[in-house]
mmCIF file of C-alpha atoms and ligand atoms in Angstrom:
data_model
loop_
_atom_site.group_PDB
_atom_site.id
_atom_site.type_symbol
_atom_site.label_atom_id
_atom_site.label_comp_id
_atom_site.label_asym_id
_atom_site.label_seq_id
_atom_site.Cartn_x
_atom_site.Cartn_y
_atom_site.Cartn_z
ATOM 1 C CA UNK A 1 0.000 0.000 0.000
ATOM 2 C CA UNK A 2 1.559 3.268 -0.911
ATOM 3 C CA UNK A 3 1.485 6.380 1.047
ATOM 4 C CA UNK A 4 -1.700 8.005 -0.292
ATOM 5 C CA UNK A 5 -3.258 4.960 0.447
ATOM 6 C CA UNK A 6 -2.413 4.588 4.063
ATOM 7 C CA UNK A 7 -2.981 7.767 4.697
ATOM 8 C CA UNK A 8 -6.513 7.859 3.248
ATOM 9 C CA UNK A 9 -7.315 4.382 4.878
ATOM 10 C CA UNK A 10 -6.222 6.398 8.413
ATOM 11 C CA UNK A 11 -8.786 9.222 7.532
ATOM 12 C CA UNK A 12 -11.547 6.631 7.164
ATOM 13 C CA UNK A 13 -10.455 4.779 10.243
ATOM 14 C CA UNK A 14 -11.223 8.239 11.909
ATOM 15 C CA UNK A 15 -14.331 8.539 10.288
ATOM 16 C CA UNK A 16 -15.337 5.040 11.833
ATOM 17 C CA UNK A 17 -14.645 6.130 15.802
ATOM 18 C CA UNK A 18 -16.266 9.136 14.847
ATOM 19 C CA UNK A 19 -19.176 7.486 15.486
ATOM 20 C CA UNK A 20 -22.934 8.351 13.707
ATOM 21 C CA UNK A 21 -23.220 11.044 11.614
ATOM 22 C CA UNK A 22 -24.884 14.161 13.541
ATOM 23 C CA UNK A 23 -28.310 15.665 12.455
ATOM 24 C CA UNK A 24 -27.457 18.707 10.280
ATOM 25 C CA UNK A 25 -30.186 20.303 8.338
ATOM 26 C CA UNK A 26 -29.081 20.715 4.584
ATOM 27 C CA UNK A 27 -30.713 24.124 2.700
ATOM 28 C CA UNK A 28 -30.663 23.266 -1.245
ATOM 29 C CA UNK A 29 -29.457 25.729 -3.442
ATOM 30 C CA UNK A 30 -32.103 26.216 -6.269
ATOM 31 C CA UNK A 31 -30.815 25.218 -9.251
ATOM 32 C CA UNK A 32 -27.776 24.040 -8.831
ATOM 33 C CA UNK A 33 -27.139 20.360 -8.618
ATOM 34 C CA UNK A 34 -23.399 18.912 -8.323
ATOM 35 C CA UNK A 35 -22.251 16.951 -11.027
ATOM 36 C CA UNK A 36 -22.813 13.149 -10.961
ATOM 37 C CA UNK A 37 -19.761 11.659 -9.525
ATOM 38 C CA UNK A 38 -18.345 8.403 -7.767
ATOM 39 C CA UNK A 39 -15.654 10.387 -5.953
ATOM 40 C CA UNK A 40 -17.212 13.286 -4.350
ATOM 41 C CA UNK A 41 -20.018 14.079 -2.576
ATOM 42 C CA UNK A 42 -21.550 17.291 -1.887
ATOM 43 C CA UNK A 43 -24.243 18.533 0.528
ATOM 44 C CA UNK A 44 -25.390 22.516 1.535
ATOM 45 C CA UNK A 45 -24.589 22.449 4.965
ATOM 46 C CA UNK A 46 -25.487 26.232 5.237
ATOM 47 C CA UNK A 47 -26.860 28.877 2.967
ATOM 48 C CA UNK A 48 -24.729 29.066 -0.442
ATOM 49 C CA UNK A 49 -22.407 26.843 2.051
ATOM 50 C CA UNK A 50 -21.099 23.582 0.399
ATOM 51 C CA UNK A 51 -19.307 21.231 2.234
ATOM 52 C CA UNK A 52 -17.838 18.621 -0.686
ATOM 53 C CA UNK A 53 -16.501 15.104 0.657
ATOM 54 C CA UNK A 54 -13.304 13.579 -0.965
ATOM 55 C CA UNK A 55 -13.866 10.107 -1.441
ATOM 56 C CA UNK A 56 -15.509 9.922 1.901
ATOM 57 C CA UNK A 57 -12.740 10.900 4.321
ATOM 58 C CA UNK A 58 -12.138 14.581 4.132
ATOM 59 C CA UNK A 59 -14.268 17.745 3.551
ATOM 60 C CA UNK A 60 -13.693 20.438 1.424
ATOM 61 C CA UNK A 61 -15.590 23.472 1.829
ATOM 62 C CA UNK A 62 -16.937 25.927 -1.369
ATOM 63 C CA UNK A 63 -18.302 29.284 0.544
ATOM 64 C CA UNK A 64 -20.340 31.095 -1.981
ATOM 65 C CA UNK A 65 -20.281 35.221 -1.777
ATOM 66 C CA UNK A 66 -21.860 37.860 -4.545
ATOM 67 C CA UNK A 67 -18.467 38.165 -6.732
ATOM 68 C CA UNK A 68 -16.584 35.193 -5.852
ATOM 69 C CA UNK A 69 -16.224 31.582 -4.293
ATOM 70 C CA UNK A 70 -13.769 30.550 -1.701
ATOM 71 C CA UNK A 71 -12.802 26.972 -1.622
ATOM 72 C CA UNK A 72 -11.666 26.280 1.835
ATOM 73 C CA UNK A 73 -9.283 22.966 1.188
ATOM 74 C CA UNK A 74 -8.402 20.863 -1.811
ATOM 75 C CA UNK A 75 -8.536 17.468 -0.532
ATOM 76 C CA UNK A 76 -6.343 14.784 -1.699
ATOM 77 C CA UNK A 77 -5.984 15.528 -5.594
ATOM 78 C CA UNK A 78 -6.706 12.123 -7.079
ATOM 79 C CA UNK A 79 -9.762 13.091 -8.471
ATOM 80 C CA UNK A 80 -10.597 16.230 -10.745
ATOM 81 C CA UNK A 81 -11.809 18.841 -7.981
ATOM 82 C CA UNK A 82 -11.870 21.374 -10.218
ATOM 83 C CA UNK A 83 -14.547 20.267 -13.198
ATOM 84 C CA UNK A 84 -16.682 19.088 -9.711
ATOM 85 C CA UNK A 85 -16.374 22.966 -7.961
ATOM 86 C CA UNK A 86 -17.040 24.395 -11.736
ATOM 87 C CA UNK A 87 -20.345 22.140 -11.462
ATOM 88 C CA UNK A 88 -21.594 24.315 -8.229
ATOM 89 C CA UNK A 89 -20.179 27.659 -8.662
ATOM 90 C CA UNK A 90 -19.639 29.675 -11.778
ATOM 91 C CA UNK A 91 -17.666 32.341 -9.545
ATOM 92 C CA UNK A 92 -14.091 33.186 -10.027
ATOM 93 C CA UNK A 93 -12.422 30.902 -7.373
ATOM 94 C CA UNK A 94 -10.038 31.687 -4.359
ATOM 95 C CA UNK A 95 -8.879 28.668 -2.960
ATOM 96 C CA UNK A 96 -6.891 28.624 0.510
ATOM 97 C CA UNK A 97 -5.221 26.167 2.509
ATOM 98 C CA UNK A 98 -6.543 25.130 6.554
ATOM 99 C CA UNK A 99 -2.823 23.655 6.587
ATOM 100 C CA UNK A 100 -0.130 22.076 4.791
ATOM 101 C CA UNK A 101 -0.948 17.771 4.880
ATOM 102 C CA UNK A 102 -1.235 16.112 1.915
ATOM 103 C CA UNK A 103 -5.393 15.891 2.790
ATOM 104 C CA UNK A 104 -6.012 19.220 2.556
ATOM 105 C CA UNK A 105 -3.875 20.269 -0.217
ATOM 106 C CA UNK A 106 -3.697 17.694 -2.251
ATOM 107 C CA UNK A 107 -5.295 19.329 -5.346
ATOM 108 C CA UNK A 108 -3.921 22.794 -5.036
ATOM 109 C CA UNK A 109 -1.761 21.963 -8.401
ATOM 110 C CA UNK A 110 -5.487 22.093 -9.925
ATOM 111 C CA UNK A 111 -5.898 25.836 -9.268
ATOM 112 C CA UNK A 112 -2.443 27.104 -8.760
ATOM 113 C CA UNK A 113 -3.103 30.229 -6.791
ATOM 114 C CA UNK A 114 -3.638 29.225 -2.892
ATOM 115 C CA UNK A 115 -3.458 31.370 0.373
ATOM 116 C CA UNK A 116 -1.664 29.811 3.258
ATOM 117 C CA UNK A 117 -0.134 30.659 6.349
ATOM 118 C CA UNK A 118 3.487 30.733 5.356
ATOM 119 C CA UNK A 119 4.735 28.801 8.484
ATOM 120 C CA UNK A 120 2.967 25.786 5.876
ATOM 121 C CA UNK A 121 4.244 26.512 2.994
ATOM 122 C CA UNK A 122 6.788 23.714 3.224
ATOM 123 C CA UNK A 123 4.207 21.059 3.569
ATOM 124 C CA UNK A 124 2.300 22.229 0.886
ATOM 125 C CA UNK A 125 4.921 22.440 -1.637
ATOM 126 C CA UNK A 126 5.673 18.596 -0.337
ATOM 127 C CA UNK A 127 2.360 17.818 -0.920
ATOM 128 C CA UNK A 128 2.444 19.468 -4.364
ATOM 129 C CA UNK A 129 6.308 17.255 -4.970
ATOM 130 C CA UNK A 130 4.324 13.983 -4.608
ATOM 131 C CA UNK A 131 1.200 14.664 -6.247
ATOM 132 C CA UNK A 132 3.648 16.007 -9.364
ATOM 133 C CA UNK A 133 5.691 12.142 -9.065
ATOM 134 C CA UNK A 134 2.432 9.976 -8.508
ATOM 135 C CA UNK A 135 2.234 8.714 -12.212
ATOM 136 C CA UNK A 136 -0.611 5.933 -11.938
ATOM 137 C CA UNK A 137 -4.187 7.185 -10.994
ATOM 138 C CA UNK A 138 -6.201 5.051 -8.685
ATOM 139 C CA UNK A 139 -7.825 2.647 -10.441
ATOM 140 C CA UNK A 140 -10.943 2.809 -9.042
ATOM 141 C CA UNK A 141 -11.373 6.238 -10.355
ATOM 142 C CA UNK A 142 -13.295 6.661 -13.470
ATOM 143 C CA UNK A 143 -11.527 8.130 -16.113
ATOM 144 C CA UNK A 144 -14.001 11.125 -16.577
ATOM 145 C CA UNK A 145 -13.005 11.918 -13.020
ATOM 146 C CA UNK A 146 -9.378 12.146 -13.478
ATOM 147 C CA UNK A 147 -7.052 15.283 -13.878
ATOM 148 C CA UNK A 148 -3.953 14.796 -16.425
ATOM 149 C CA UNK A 149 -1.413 16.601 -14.035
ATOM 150 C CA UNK A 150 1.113 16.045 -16.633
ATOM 151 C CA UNK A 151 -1.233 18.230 -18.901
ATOM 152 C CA UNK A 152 -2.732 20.402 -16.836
ATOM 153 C CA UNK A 153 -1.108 21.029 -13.765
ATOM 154 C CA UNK A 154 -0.769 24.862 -12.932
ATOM 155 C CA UNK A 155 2.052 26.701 -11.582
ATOM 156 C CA UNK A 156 1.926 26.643 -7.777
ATOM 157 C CA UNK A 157 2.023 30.255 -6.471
ATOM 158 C CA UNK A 158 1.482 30.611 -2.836
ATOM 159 C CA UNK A 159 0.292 33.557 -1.149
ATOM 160 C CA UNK A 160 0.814 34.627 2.849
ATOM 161 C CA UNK A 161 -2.683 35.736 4.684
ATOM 162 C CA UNK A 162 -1.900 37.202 8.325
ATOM 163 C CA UNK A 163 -4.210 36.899 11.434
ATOM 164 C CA UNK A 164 -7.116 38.827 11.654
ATOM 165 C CA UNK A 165 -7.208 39.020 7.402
ATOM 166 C CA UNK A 166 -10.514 39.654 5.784
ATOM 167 C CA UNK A 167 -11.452 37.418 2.819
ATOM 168 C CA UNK A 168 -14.109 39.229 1.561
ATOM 169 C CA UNK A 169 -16.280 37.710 -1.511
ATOM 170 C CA UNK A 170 -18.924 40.572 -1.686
ATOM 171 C CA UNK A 171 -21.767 40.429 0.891
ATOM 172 C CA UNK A 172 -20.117 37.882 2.507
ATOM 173 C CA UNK A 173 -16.585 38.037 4.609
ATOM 174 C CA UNK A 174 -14.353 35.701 6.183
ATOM 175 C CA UNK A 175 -12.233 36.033 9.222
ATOM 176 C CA UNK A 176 -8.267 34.286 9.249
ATOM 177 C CA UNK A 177 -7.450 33.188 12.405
ATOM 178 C CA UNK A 178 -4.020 31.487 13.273
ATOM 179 C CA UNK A 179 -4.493 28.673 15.278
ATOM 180 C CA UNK A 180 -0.881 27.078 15.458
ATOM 181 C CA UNK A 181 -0.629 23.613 16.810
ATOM 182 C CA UNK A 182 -1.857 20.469 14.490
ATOM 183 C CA UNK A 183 0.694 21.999 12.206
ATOM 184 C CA UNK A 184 3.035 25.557 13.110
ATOM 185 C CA UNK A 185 1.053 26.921 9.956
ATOM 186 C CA UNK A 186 -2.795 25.786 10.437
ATOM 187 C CA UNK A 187 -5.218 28.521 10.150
ATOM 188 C CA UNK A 188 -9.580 28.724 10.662
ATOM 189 C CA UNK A 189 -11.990 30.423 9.152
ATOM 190 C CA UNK A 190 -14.895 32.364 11.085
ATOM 191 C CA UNK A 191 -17.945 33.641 9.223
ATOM 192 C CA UNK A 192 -19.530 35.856 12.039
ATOM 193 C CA UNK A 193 -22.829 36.265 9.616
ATOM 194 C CA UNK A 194 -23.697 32.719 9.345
ATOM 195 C CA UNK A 195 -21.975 31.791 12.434
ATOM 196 C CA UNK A 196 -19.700 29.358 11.058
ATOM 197 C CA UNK A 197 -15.960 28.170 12.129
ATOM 198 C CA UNK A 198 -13.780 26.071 9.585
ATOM 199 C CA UNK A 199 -12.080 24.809 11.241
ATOM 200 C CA UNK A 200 -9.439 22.686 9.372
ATOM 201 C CA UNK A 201 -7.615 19.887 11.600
ATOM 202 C CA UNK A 202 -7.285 22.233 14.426
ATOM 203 C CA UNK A 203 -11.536 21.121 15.361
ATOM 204 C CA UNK A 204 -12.341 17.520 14.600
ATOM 205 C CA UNK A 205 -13.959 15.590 17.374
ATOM 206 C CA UNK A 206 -11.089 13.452 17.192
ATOM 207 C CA UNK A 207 -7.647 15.795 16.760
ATOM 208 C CA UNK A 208 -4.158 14.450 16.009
ATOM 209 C CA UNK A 209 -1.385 16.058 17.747
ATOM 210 C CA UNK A 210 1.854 13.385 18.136
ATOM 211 C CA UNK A 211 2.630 14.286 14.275
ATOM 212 C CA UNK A 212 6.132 14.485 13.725
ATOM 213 C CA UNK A 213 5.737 18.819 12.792
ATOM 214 C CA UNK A 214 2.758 18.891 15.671
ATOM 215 C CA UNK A 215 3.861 21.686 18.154
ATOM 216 C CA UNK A 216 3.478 21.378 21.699
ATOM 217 C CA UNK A 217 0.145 20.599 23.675
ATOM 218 C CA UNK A 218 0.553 23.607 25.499
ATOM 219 C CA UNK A 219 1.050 26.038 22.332
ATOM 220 C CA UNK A 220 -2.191 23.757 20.858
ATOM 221 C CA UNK A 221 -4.169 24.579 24.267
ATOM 222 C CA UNK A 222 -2.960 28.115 23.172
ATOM 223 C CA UNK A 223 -5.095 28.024 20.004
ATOM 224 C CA UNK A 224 -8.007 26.449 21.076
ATOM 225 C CA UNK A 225 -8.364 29.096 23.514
ATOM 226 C CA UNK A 226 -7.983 32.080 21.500
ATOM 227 C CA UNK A 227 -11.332 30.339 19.738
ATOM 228 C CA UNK A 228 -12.983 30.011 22.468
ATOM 229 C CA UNK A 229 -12.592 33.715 23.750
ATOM 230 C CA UNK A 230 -14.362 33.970 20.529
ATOM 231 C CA UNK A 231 -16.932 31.606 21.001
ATOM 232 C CA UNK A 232 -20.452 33.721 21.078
ATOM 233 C CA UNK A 233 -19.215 34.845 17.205
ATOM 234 C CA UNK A 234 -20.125 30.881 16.034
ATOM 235 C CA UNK A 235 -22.626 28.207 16.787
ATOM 236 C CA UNK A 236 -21.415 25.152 14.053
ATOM 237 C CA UNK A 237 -18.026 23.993 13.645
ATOM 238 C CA UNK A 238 -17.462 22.661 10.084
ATOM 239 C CA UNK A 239 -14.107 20.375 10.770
ATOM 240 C CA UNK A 240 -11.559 18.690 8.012
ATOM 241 C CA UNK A 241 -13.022 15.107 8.712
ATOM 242 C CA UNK A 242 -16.275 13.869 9.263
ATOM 243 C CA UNK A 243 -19.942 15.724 10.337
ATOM 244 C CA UNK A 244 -20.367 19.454 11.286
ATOM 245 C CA UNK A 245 -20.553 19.573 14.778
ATOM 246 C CA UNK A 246 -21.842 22.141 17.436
ATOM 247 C CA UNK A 247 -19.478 24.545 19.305
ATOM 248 C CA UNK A 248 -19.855 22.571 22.369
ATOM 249 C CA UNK A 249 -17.128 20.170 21.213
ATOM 250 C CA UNK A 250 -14.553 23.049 21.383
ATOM 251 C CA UNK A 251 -15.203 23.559 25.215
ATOM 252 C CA UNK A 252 -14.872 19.370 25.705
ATOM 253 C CA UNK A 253 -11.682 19.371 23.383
ATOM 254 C CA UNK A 254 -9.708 22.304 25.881
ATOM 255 C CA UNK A 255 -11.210 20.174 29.249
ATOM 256 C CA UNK A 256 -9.277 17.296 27.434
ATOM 257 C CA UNK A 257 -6.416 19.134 26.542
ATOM 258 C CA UNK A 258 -6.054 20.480 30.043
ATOM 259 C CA UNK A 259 -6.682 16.619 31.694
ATOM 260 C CA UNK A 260 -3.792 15.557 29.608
ATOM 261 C CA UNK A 261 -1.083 18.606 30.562
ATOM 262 C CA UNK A 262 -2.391 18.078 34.220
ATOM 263 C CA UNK A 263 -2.527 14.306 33.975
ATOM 264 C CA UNK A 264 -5.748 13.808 35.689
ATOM 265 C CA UNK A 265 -7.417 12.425 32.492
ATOM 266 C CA UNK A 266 -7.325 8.329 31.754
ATOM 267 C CA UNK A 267 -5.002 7.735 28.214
ATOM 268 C CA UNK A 268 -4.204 4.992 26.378
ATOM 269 C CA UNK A 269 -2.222 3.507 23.767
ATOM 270 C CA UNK A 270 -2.816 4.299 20.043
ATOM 271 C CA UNK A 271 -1.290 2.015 17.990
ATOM 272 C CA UNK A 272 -1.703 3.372 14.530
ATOM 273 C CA UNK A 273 0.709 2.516 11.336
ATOM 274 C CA UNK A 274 1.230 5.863 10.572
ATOM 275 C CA UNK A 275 1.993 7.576 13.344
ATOM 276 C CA UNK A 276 1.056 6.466 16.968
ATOM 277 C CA UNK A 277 0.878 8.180 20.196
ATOM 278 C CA UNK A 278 -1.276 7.820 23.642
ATOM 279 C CA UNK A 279 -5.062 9.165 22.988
ATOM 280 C CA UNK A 280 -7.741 10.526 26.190
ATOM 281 C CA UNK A 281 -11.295 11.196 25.581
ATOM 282 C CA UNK A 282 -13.332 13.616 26.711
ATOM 283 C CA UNK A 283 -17.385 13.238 26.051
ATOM 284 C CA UNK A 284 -17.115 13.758 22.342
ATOM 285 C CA UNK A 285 -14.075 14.857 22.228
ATOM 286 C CA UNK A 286 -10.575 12.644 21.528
ATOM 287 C CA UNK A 287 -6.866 13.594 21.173
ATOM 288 C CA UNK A 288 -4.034 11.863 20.272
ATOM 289 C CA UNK A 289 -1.129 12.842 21.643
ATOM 290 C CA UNK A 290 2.574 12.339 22.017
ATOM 291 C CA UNK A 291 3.778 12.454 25.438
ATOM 292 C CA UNK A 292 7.271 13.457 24.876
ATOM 293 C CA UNK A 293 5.743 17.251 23.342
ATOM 294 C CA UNK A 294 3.834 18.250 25.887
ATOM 295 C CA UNK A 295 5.284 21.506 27.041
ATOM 296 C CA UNK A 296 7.729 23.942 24.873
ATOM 297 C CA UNK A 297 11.342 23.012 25.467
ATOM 298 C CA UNK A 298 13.084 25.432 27.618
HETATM 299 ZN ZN1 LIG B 301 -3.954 17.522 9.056
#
């Protein structure tokens, strides 16, 4: 099994202790219909708010303003995101990065232009290395649904946003936030109109943090707090993996956090191929973590 592979097999292992899907009320956009496809899905999770699953393991998100789209995520890039997006949105596209793994950005070689936090830049150009080398598509994808990199791969040109950076689209705005921790470079997304988070990696019920480029617990604590002092601005959390959730699980994922760096929360071992660690659980909230970066070295 190659790379990809494990990694997307990890992603739907995730989606499995994850647990039932949520209730989430879905608003149809009139007239639009995504394309028929046996690699994505998509659903309108909120007003002119699509929230487009990769091959069942990761979400992308297309946020639709008055003058353009933002695509929040590219997924893994085996598939051709971009005829799918051009099925829902006519808009001229910004497309931006949550982070750097090879989940998230996985197509950006599709678009070309992508805002990041530059602390990921790295990853993403890593990302970009090994989607440029993968020569054989996955065979279970239908060839209407590939996308000829060799062809029609565009230059990769990233571009820095800051904290606190507006993304506006025209009658509707986005909020940057910096949320360092999953990765030194992950960022979220707040739409204070709809009262929505994107949250990226940095919010899924179940979080990995004993990555090899994971900072500290302490500096991730750090970021989910800044959220939270933000908290009354957002009532769903739309996370990389798996169902939108209610902001609830942010105030369960910082009592777990805290359990762990106090050591009064239960852990155990999680074995994984990938990358293992120790994990504790908190109601619906789970993080893996690696004991050895707990608190910044001195
Ligand atoms: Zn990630």
């Amino acid at each position: 099994m190659d790379f990809r592979m494990r990694i997307l097999c990890c992603f739907f292992a995730l989606g499995l202790m994850a647990g039932p899907a949520s209730a989430f009320a879905a608003t149809p956009t009139d007239g639009v219909a995504p394309m028929k496809s046996e690699w994505f899905t998509a659903s309108e999770v909120a007003p002119a708010t699509w929230r487009i699953v990769d091959h069942g393991t990761v979400n992308v998100y297309l946020v639709i303003g008055r003058d353009r789209a933002l695509l929040i995520d590219t997924g893994y890039g085996q598939a051709n995101l971009r005829q799918y997006v051009q099925s829902l949105t006519s808009l001229p596209l910004t497309v931006i990065n949550t982070h750097g793994h090879l989940d998230h950005s996985g197509a950006d070689l599709q678009f070309g232009t992508v805002l990041a936090d530059p602390a990921d830049f790295a990853g993403i150009e890593r990302t970009a290395d090994s989607v440029r080398r993968e020569s054989k598509p996955d065979p279970k994808l239908p060839a209407a649904e590939r996308f000829d990199y060799g062809a029609n791969a565009r230059p990769l040109a990233l571009k820095p946003v800051k904290d606190g950076e507006i993304i506006d689209l025209g009658g509707r705005q986005l909020e940057v936030i910096t949320t360092p921790g999953h990765t030194p470079g992950e960022i979220v997304l707040l739409d204070r109109a709809q009262k929505l988070l994107f949250a990226g990696d940095h919010i899924n019920r179940l979080v990995w943090l004993q990555l090899r480029n994971c900072l500290p617990l302490e500096a991730y604590l750090a970021s989910l707090e800044k959220i939270a002092a933000r908290a009354d601005e957002f009532t769903t959390i739309m996370p990389g993996h798996n169902e939108p959730f209610d902001r609830g699980v942010l105030a369960e994922k910082i009592t777990c956090v805290k359990g762990i760096l106090a050591g009064t929360i239960a852990d155990e071992a999680y074995p994984h191929a990938f990358a293992s660690g120790r994990v504790a659980k908190f109601e619906r909230s789970s993080v893996v973590f690696d004991p050895q970066n707990l608190q910044a070295r001195q």
